[in-house]
Amino acid sequence: MTVTELAALLDDAAVNATAIPQLTLANELDVDGAYAVQEALIARRLDRGQRLVGIKMGLTSRAKMAQVGVHEVIWGRLTDAMAVPDGGQLSLDGFIHPRIEPEIAFLLGENGIAAAAPALEIIDSRYADFQFTHPDVVADNTSGAAFVVGPWQPVPAGVDNLGVLLEVDGKVVQAGSTAAILGDPRRALTEGRALTARYGLALEPGWIFLAGAATAAVPLTPGAHVRAVVEGLGTASLKAAA
Ligand code: 0L1
Ligand code: MG
């Protein structure tokens, strides 16, 4: 199948919240080809009126790599339609098998990082059973589905080792540190600039940069109240509709 056809398959899977088989089961797809599919997939959304608002890094921690069995840092695109207001409610109707993970976000400035915030990412692989290879997950916009960014703050001292908690209904279900994100989440930005440049994308001032999860992801279930707590930055939260 062509890049355009593969992008349409993934787009339809997301729009209809219906899982599909991994693309690599029936197609020759390498990582460069997969980034071309991702670009075409997002182009379809931009054609529907969505706006590019940033990028996300994926698999920037050992915990995440181990969880999905892919051991490469990857990146995907964020559109405005993926943003959920901090403290807002999220209907799970449009998701297949959503998971949620605590992250740190950076607001990109003219020169480097303008601000930082606690964040949550909702991931939802469009592949059956959340199983994929490296090219599959890249083509699928690195499982990106939605995100929440908490209040922007100055980048705190010691951003390379801030405690991170993921709470569901007031109970801590995952605990980690920003050190889990490539040793320092600012390194994720350096890596992100280099990786996106390879595919002709320059990061823009005003964009959101999700640096990656500090812990493994957990299933997001109806009715759950989820909070990311990042030491020195505060919280980002959402409520999944019942
Ligand atoms: O944001 C992430 O780390 C997700 C990358 C893709 C793997 C997954 O779906 O967990
Ligand atoms: Mg993530």
PDB file of C-alpha atoms and ligand atoms in Angstrom:
ATOM      1  CA  MET A   1       0.000   0.000   0.000  1.00  0.00           C
ATOM      2  CA  THR A   2       1.090   3.600  -0.532  1.00  0.00           C
ATOM      3  CA  VAL A   3       1.952   6.112   2.186  1.00  0.00           C
ATOM      4  CA  THR A   4      -1.385   7.837   1.518  1.00  0.00           C
ATOM      5  CA  GLU A   5      -3.326   4.591   1.883  1.00  0.00           C
ATOM      6  CA  LEU A   6      -1.542   3.618   5.099  1.00  0.00           C
ATOM      7  CA  ALA A   7      -2.205   7.069   6.567  1.00  0.00           C
ATOM      8  CA  ALA A   8      -5.894   6.733   5.664  1.00  0.00           C
ATOM      9  CA  LEU A   9      -6.073   3.347   7.421  1.00  0.00           C
ATOM     10  CA  LEU A  10      -4.650   4.802  10.642  1.00  0.00           C
ATOM     11  CA  ASP A  11      -6.778   7.924  10.411  1.00  0.00           C
ATOM     12  CA  ASP A  12      -9.970   5.890   9.972  1.00  0.00           C
ATOM     13  CA  ALA A  13      -8.981   3.618  12.870  1.00  0.00           C
ATOM     14  CA  ALA A  14      -8.654   6.658  15.157  1.00  0.00           C
ATOM     15  CA  VAL A  15     -11.822   8.369  13.905  1.00  0.00           C
ATOM     16  CA  ASN A  16     -13.876   5.176  14.261  1.00  0.00           C
ATOM     17  CA  ALA A  17     -12.104   4.023  17.470  1.00  0.00           C
ATOM     18  CA  THR A  18     -11.541   0.622  15.891  1.00  0.00           C
ATOM     19  CA  ALA A  19      -8.240  -1.240  16.171  1.00  0.00           C
ATOM     20  CA  ILE A  20      -6.458  -2.432  13.027  1.00  0.00           C
ATOM     21  CA  PRO A  21      -3.690  -5.004  12.446  1.00  0.00           C
ATOM     22  CA  GLN A  22      -0.120  -3.721  12.536  1.00  0.00           C
ATOM     23  CA  LEU A  23       0.839  -2.193   9.180  1.00  0.00           C
ATOM     24  CA  THR A  24       4.112  -4.137   9.105  1.00  0.00           C
ATOM     25  CA  LEU A  25       2.265  -7.464   8.999  1.00  0.00           C
ATOM     26  CA  ALA A  26       1.340  -6.842   5.361  1.00  0.00           C
ATOM     27  CA  ASN A  27       3.565  -3.955   4.235  1.00  0.00           C
ATOM     28  CA  GLU A  28       7.265  -3.240   3.872  1.00  0.00           C
ATOM     29  CA  LEU A  29       7.667  -0.247   6.185  1.00  0.00           C
ATOM     30  CA  ASP A  30      10.927   1.092   7.571  1.00  0.00           C
ATOM     31  CA  VAL A  31      11.271   3.943  10.068  1.00  0.00           C
ATOM     32  CA  ASP A  32      11.736   6.650   7.402  1.00  0.00           C
ATOM     33  CA  GLY A  33       8.643   5.363   5.593  1.00  0.00           C
ATOM     34  CA  ALA A  34       6.764   5.342   8.900  1.00  0.00           C
ATOM     35  CA  TYR A  35       7.552   9.028   9.544  1.00  0.00           C
ATOM     36  CA  ALA A  36       6.220   9.744   6.030  1.00  0.00           C
ATOM     37  CA  VAL A  37       2.989   7.929   6.970  1.00  0.00           C
ATOM     38  CA  GLN A  38       2.794   9.935  10.220  1.00  0.00           C
ATOM     39  CA  GLU A  39       3.192  13.198   8.283  1.00  0.00           C
ATOM     40  CA  ALA A  40       0.435  12.164   5.854  1.00  0.00           C
ATOM     41  CA  LEU A  41      -1.794  11.087   8.753  1.00  0.00           C
ATOM     42  CA  ILE A  42      -1.451  14.463  10.459  1.00  0.00           C
ATOM     43  CA  ALA A  43      -1.901  16.281   7.122  1.00  0.00           C
ATOM     44  CA  ARG A  44      -5.371  14.703   6.927  1.00  0.00           C
ATOM     45  CA  ARG A  45      -6.219  16.186  10.334  1.00  0.00           C
ATOM     46  CA  LEU A  46      -4.825  19.590   9.373  1.00  0.00           C
ATOM     47  CA  ASP A  47      -7.012  19.428   6.247  1.00  0.00           C
ATOM     48  CA  ARG A  48      -9.985  18.973   8.591  1.00  0.00           C
ATOM     49  CA  GLY A  49      -9.073  22.248  10.315  1.00  0.00           C
ATOM     50  CA  GLN A  50      -6.823  21.080  13.154  1.00  0.00           C
ATOM     51  CA  ARG A  51      -3.689  23.069  13.978  1.00  0.00           C
ATOM     52  CA  LEU A  52      -0.202  21.808  14.832  1.00  0.00           C
ATOM     53  CA  VAL A  53       0.616  22.986  18.377  1.00  0.00           C
ATOM     54  CA  GLY A  54       3.752  21.038  19.195  1.00  0.00           C
ATOM     55  CA  ILE A  55       5.390  17.670  19.372  1.00  0.00           C
ATOM     56  CA  LYS A  56       5.668  14.799  21.828  1.00  0.00           C
ATOM     57  CA  MET A  57       8.554  12.529  22.537  1.00  0.00           C
ATOM     58  CA  GLY A  58       7.895   8.857  23.100  1.00  0.00           C
ATOM     59  CA  LEU A  59       9.833   6.060  24.759  1.00  0.00           C
ATOM     60  CA  THR A  60      12.276   8.434  26.447  1.00  0.00           C
ATOM     61  CA  SER A  61      12.418   6.286  29.587  1.00  0.00           C
ATOM     62  CA  ARG A  62      13.449   2.689  30.252  1.00  0.00           C
ATOM     63  CA  ALA A  63      10.077   2.024  31.924  1.00  0.00           C
ATOM     64  CA  LYS A  64       8.230   2.986  28.746  1.00  0.00           C
ATOM     65  CA  MET A  65      10.560   1.064  26.458  1.00  0.00           C
ATOM     66  CA  ALA A  66      10.167  -2.059  28.573  1.00  0.00           C
ATOM     67  CA  GLN A  67       6.381  -1.667  28.665  1.00  0.00           C
ATOM     68  CA  VAL A  68       5.989  -1.835  24.878  1.00  0.00           C
ATOM     69  CA  GLY A  69       9.130  -3.693  23.783  1.00  0.00           C
ATOM     70  CA  VAL A  70      10.418  -0.930  21.467  1.00  0.00           C
ATOM     71  CA  HIS A  71      13.810   0.476  22.467  1.00  0.00           C
ATOM     72  CA  GLU A  72      14.162   3.653  20.371  1.00  0.00           C
ATOM     73  CA  VAL A  73      13.274   7.250  21.175  1.00  0.00           C
ATOM     74  CA  ILE A  74      10.464   8.359  18.857  1.00  0.00           C
ATOM     75  CA  TRP A  75       8.414  11.516  18.287  1.00  0.00           C
ATOM     76  CA  GLY A  76       4.937  12.466  17.191  1.00  0.00           C
ATOM     77  CA  ARG A  77       2.855  15.524  16.481  1.00  0.00           C
ATOM     78  CA  LEU A  78       0.362  17.357  18.732  1.00  0.00           C
ATOM     79  CA  THR A  79      -2.685  19.126  17.307  1.00  0.00           C
ATOM     80  CA  ASP A  80      -5.050  21.508  19.056  1.00  0.00           C
ATOM     81  CA  ALA A  81      -7.836  18.912  18.915  1.00  0.00           C
ATOM     82  CA  MET A  82      -5.772  16.653  21.196  1.00  0.00           C
ATOM     83  CA  ALA A  83      -5.617  19.227  24.019  1.00  0.00           C
ATOM     84  CA  VAL A  84      -7.812  18.660  27.082  1.00  0.00           C
ATOM     85  CA  PRO A  85      -8.148  21.587  29.524  1.00  0.00           C
ATOM     86  CA  ASP A  86      -6.428  21.085  32.870  1.00  0.00           C
ATOM     87  CA  GLY A  87      -9.028  19.644  35.285  1.00  0.00           C
ATOM     88  CA  GLY A  88     -11.382  18.955  32.388  1.00  0.00           C
ATOM     89  CA  GLN A  89     -13.556  15.976  31.600  1.00  0.00           C
ATOM     90  CA  LEU A  90     -12.654  13.575  28.797  1.00  0.00           C
ATOM     91  CA  SER A  91     -15.132  11.259  27.100  1.00  0.00           C
ATOM     92  CA  LEU A  92     -13.516   7.894  26.368  1.00  0.00           C
ATOM     93  CA  ASP A  93     -15.978   7.167  23.551  1.00  0.00           C
ATOM     94  CA  GLY A  94     -13.474   8.048  20.853  1.00  0.00           C
ATOM     95  CA  PHE A  95     -10.683   5.825  22.242  1.00  0.00           C
ATOM     96  CA  ILE A  96      -9.850   2.153  21.670  1.00  0.00           C
ATOM     97  CA  HIS A  97      -7.807   1.158  24.742  1.00  0.00           C
ATOM     98  CA  PRO A  98      -6.529   4.386  26.292  1.00  0.00           C
ATOM     99  CA  ARG A  99      -3.639   4.588  28.722  1.00  0.00           C
ATOM    100  CA  ILE A 100      -2.374   7.592  30.654  1.00  0.00           C
ATOM    101  CA  GLU A 101       1.094   8.653  31.771  1.00  0.00           C
ATOM    102  CA  PRO A 102       2.666  11.554  33.689  1.00  0.00           C
ATOM    103  CA  GLU A 103       4.967  13.871  31.766  1.00  0.00           C
ATOM    104  CA  ILE A 104       6.699  17.219  31.922  1.00  0.00           C
ATOM    105  CA  ALA A 105       5.900  19.780  29.211  1.00  0.00           C
ATOM    106  CA  PHE A 106       8.046  22.640  27.971  1.00  0.00           C
ATOM    107  CA  LEU A 107       6.765  25.787  26.294  1.00  0.00           C
ATOM    108  CA  LEU A 108       9.199  26.646  23.514  1.00  0.00           C
ATOM    109  CA  GLY A 109      10.480  30.223  23.411  1.00  0.00           C
ATOM    110  CA  GLU A 110      12.442  32.190  20.810  1.00  0.00           C
ATOM    111  CA  ASN A 111      15.612  30.930  22.459  1.00  0.00           C
ATOM    112  CA  GLY A 112      15.157  27.652  24.251  1.00  0.00           C
ATOM    113  CA  ILE A 113      12.626  26.806  26.939  1.00  0.00           C
ATOM    114  CA  ALA A 114      10.253  29.598  28.041  1.00  0.00           C
ATOM    115  CA  ALA A 115       8.361  27.663  30.739  1.00  0.00           C
ATOM    116  CA  ALA A 116       7.630  24.203  32.131  1.00  0.00           C
ATOM    117  CA  ALA A 117       4.443  22.506  33.320  1.00  0.00           C
ATOM    118  CA  PRO A 118       3.218  19.206  34.739  1.00  0.00           C
ATOM    119  CA  ALA A 119       1.384  17.234  32.063  1.00  0.00           C
ATOM    120  CA  LEU A 120      -0.561  14.077  31.309  1.00  0.00           C
ATOM    121  CA  GLU A 121      -0.503  12.210  28.027  1.00  0.00           C
ATOM    122  CA  ILE A 122      -3.309   9.902  26.925  1.00  0.00           C
ATOM    123  CA  ILE A 123      -1.978   7.316  24.503  1.00  0.00           C
ATOM    124  CA  ASP A 124      -4.172   4.995  22.470  1.00  0.00           C
ATOM    125  CA  SER A 125      -2.513   2.643  20.024  1.00  0.00           C
ATOM    126  CA  ARG A 126      -4.623   2.155  16.925  1.00  0.00           C
ATOM    127  CA  TYR A 127      -3.251  -1.408  16.720  1.00  0.00           C
ATOM    128  CA  ALA A 128      -4.989  -4.471  18.100  1.00  0.00           C
ATOM    129  CA  ASP A 129      -3.876  -5.469  21.595  1.00  0.00           C
ATOM    130  CA  PHE A 130      -1.579  -2.394  21.860  1.00  0.00           C
ATOM    131  CA  GLN A 131       1.079  -4.411  19.991  1.00  0.00           C
ATOM    132  CA  PHE A 132       3.414  -2.843  17.445  1.00  0.00           C
ATOM    133  CA  THR A 133       6.905  -2.654  16.011  1.00  0.00           C
ATOM    134  CA  HIS A 134       9.035   0.500  15.886  1.00  0.00           C
ATOM    135  CA  PRO A 135       7.802   1.545  12.369  1.00  0.00           C
ATOM    136  CA  ASP A 136       4.187   0.724  13.292  1.00  0.00           C
ATOM    137  CA  VAL A 137       4.154   3.004  16.336  1.00  0.00           C
ATOM    138  CA  VAL A 138       5.915   5.837  14.497  1.00  0.00           C
ATOM    139  CA  ALA A 139       3.322   5.718  11.692  1.00  0.00           C
ATOM    140  CA  ASP A 140       0.568   5.784  14.342  1.00  0.00           C
ATOM    141  CA  ASN A 141       1.774   9.185  15.594  1.00  0.00           C
ATOM    142  CA  THR A 142       3.533   7.375  18.464  1.00  0.00           C
ATOM    143  CA  SER A 143       0.153   6.399  19.971  1.00  0.00           C
ATOM    144  CA  GLY A 144      -0.591  10.082  20.704  1.00  0.00           C
ATOM    145  CA  ALA A 145      -4.275  10.684  21.406  1.00  0.00           C
ATOM    146  CA  ALA A 146      -4.741  13.560  23.882  1.00  0.00           C
ATOM    147  CA  PHE A 147      -2.842  15.582  26.453  1.00  0.00           C
ATOM    148  CA  VAL A 148      -3.321  17.894  29.423  1.00  0.00           C
ATOM    149  CA  VAL A 149      -0.893  20.669  30.351  1.00  0.00           C
ATOM    150  CA  GLY A 150      -1.014  22.171  33.855  1.00  0.00           C
ATOM    151  CA  PRO A 151      -0.078  25.762  34.748  1.00  0.00           C
ATOM    152  CA  TRP A 152       3.101  27.045  33.082  1.00  0.00           C
ATOM    153  CA  GLN A 153       5.907  27.947  35.531  1.00  0.00           C
ATOM    154  CA  PRO A 154       9.521  29.067  35.275  1.00  0.00           C
ATOM    155  CA  VAL A 155      11.746  26.035  34.731  1.00  0.00           C
ATOM    156  CA  PRO A 156      12.545  24.943  38.306  1.00  0.00           C
ATOM    157  CA  ALA A 157      16.043  24.358  39.616  1.00  0.00           C
ATOM    158  CA  GLY A 158      16.860  20.678  39.531  1.00  0.00           C
ATOM    159  CA  VAL A 159      14.502  19.981  36.606  1.00  0.00           C
ATOM    160  CA  ASP A 160      16.684  16.963  35.896  1.00  0.00           C
ATOM    161  CA  ASN A 161      15.512  15.194  39.057  1.00  0.00           C
ATOM    162  CA  LEU A 162      12.006  16.167  40.145  1.00  0.00           C
ATOM    163  CA  GLY A 163       9.737  13.593  41.773  1.00  0.00           C
ATOM    164  CA  VAL A 164       6.773  12.562  39.588  1.00  0.00           C
ATOM    165  CA  LEU A 165       3.624  10.808  40.790  1.00  0.00           C
ATOM    166  CA  LEU A 166       0.669   9.467  38.855  1.00  0.00           C
ATOM    167  CA  GLU A 167      -2.471   9.331  40.989  1.00  0.00           C
ATOM    168  CA  VAL A 168      -5.762   7.658  40.104  1.00  0.00           C
ATOM    169  CA  ASP A 169      -8.706   8.462  42.372  1.00  0.00           C
ATOM    170  CA  GLY A 170      -6.317   9.860  44.971  1.00  0.00           C
ATOM    171  CA  LYS A 171      -4.042   6.774  45.078  1.00  0.00           C
ATOM    172  CA  VAL A 172      -0.467   6.790  43.796  1.00  0.00           C
ATOM    173  CA  VAL A 173      -0.262   4.189  41.017  1.00  0.00           C
ATOM    174  CA  GLN A 174       3.137   5.106  39.546  1.00  0.00           C
ATOM    175  CA  ALA A 175       6.107   7.020  40.965  1.00  0.00           C
ATOM    176  CA  GLY A 176       9.250   8.190  39.220  1.00  0.00           C
ATOM    177  CA  SER A 177      11.513  11.123  38.547  1.00  0.00           C
ATOM    178  CA  THR A 178      12.177  13.435  35.630  1.00  0.00           C
ATOM    179  CA  ALA A 179      15.647  11.846  35.694  1.00  0.00           C
ATOM    180  CA  ALA A 180      13.993   8.839  34.054  1.00  0.00           C
ATOM    181  CA  ILE A 181      13.489  10.973  30.918  1.00  0.00           C
ATOM    182  CA  LEU A 182      16.850  10.515  29.178  1.00  0.00           C
ATOM    183  CA  GLY A 183      18.615  11.500  32.414  1.00  0.00           C
ATOM    184  CA  ASP A 184      17.244  15.068  32.053  1.00  0.00           C
ATOM    185  CA  PRO A 185      14.065  16.100  30.200  1.00  0.00           C
ATOM    186  CA  ARG A 186      15.986  18.962  28.565  1.00  0.00           C
ATOM    187  CA  ARG A 187      17.960  16.245  26.777  1.00  0.00           C
ATOM    188  CA  ALA A 188      14.656  15.100  25.256  1.00  0.00           C
ATOM    189  CA  LEU A 189      14.348  18.556  23.692  1.00  0.00           C
ATOM    190  CA  THR A 190      17.845  18.379  22.223  1.00  0.00           C
ATOM    191  CA  GLU A 191      17.019  14.926  20.894  1.00  0.00           C
ATOM    192  CA  GLY A 192      13.622  16.109  19.625  1.00  0.00           C
ATOM    193  CA  ARG A 193      15.146  18.992  17.669  1.00  0.00           C
ATOM    194  CA  ALA A 194      17.644  16.653  16.032  1.00  0.00           C
ATOM    195  CA  LEU A 195      15.131  13.890  15.254  1.00  0.00           C
ATOM    196  CA  THR A 196      12.492  16.227  13.802  1.00  0.00           C
ATOM    197  CA  ALA A 197      15.104  18.115  11.736  1.00  0.00           C
ATOM    198  CA  ARG A 198      15.950  14.800  10.097  1.00  0.00           C
ATOM    199  CA  TYR A 199      12.408  14.815   8.707  1.00  0.00           C
ATOM    200  CA  GLY A 200      12.322  18.523   7.796  1.00  0.00           C
ATOM    201  CA  LEU A 201      10.359  19.783  10.800  1.00  0.00           C
ATOM    202  CA  ALA A 202      11.712  22.754  12.801  1.00  0.00           C
ATOM    203  CA  LEU A 203      10.277  23.280  16.285  1.00  0.00           C
ATOM    204  CA  GLU A 204       8.569  26.671  16.578  1.00  0.00           C
ATOM    205  CA  PRO A 205       8.384  29.240  19.416  1.00  0.00           C
ATOM    206  CA  GLY A 206       5.030  28.935  21.167  1.00  0.00           C
ATOM    207  CA  TRP A 207       4.834  25.172  20.593  1.00  0.00           C
ATOM    208  CA  ILE A 208       4.270  22.669  23.380  1.00  0.00           C
ATOM    209  CA  PHE A 209       6.937  20.020  23.816  1.00  0.00           C
ATOM    210  CA  LEU A 210       5.976  16.883  25.742  1.00  0.00           C
ATOM    211  CA  ALA A 211       9.302  15.461  26.903  1.00  0.00           C
ATOM    212  CA  GLY A 212       8.075  11.913  27.588  1.00  0.00           C
ATOM    213  CA  ALA A 213       6.739   9.898  30.469  1.00  0.00           C
ATOM    214  CA  ALA A 214       8.609   9.524  33.739  1.00  0.00           C
ATOM    215  CA  THR A 215       6.868   6.181  34.466  1.00  0.00           C
ATOM    216  CA  ALA A 216       5.031   3.407  32.648  1.00  0.00           C
ATOM    217  CA  ALA A 217       1.484   4.180  31.473  1.00  0.00           C
ATOM    218  CA  VAL A 218      -1.668   2.807  33.150  1.00  0.00           C
ATOM    219  CA  PRO A 219      -5.081   2.037  31.623  1.00  0.00           C
ATOM    220  CA  LEU A 220      -7.465   5.001  31.647  1.00  0.00           C
ATOM    221  CA  THR A 221     -10.870   3.764  32.743  1.00  0.00           C
ATOM    222  CA  PRO A 222     -14.298   5.442  32.773  1.00  0.00           C
ATOM    223  CA  GLY A 223     -14.871   7.605  35.827  1.00  0.00           C
ATOM    224  CA  ALA A 224     -11.192   7.775  36.823  1.00  0.00           C
ATOM    225  CA  HIS A 225      -9.853  11.026  38.236  1.00  0.00           C
ATOM    226  CA  VAL A 226      -6.188  11.202  37.242  1.00  0.00           C
ATOM    227  CA  ARG A 227      -3.508  13.587  38.430  1.00  0.00           C
ATOM    228  CA  ALA A 228       0.146  14.049  37.546  1.00  0.00           C
ATOM    229  CA  VAL A 229       2.089  15.612  40.405  1.00  0.00           C
ATOM    230  CA  VAL A 230       5.512  16.991  39.516  1.00  0.00           C
ATOM    231  CA  GLU A 231       7.676  18.248  42.379  1.00  0.00           C
ATOM    232  CA  GLY A 232       8.170  22.012  42.125  1.00  0.00           C
ATOM    233  CA  LEU A 233       5.689  22.338  39.250  1.00  0.00           C
ATOM    234  CA  GLY A 234       2.335  21.305  40.719  1.00  0.00           C
ATOM    235  CA  THR A 235      -0.346  19.197  39.100  1.00  0.00           C
ATOM    236  CA  ALA A 236      -2.211  18.489  35.876  1.00  0.00           C
ATOM    237  CA  SER A 237      -5.456  16.522  36.023  1.00  0.00           C
ATOM    238  CA  LEU A 238      -8.423  15.178  34.167  1.00  0.00           C
ATOM    239  CA  LYS A 239     -11.590  13.241  34.874  1.00  0.00           C
ATOM    240  CA  ALA A 240     -12.561  10.455  32.482  1.00  0.00           C
ATOM    241  CA  ALA A 241     -16.298  10.545  31.876  1.00  0.00           C
ATOM    242  CA  ALA A 242     -18.189   7.657  33.495  1.00  0.00           C
TER     243      ALA A 242
HETATM  244  O1  0L1 B   1       4.405   8.666  24.641  1.00  0.00           O
HETATM  245  C1  0L1 B   1       4.902   7.545  24.577  1.00  0.00           C
HETATM  246  O2  0L1 B   1       5.934   7.216  25.189  1.00  0.00           O
HETATM  247  C2  0L1 B   1       4.197   6.535  23.731  1.00  0.00           C
HETATM  248  C3  0L1 B   1       5.092   5.999  22.710  1.00  0.00           C
HETATM  249  C4  0L1 B   1       4.473   4.836  22.012  1.00  0.00           C
HETATM  250  C5  0L1 B   1       4.441   3.602  22.832  1.00  0.00           C
HETATM  251  C6  0L1 B   1       3.197   3.499  23.623  1.00  0.00           C
HETATM  252  O3  0L1 B   1       2.129   3.466  23.007  1.00  0.00           O
HETATM  253  O4  0L1 B   1       3.287   3.405  24.843  1.00  0.00           O
HETATM  254 MG    MG B   2       4.088   9.947  26.295  1.00  0.00          MG
END
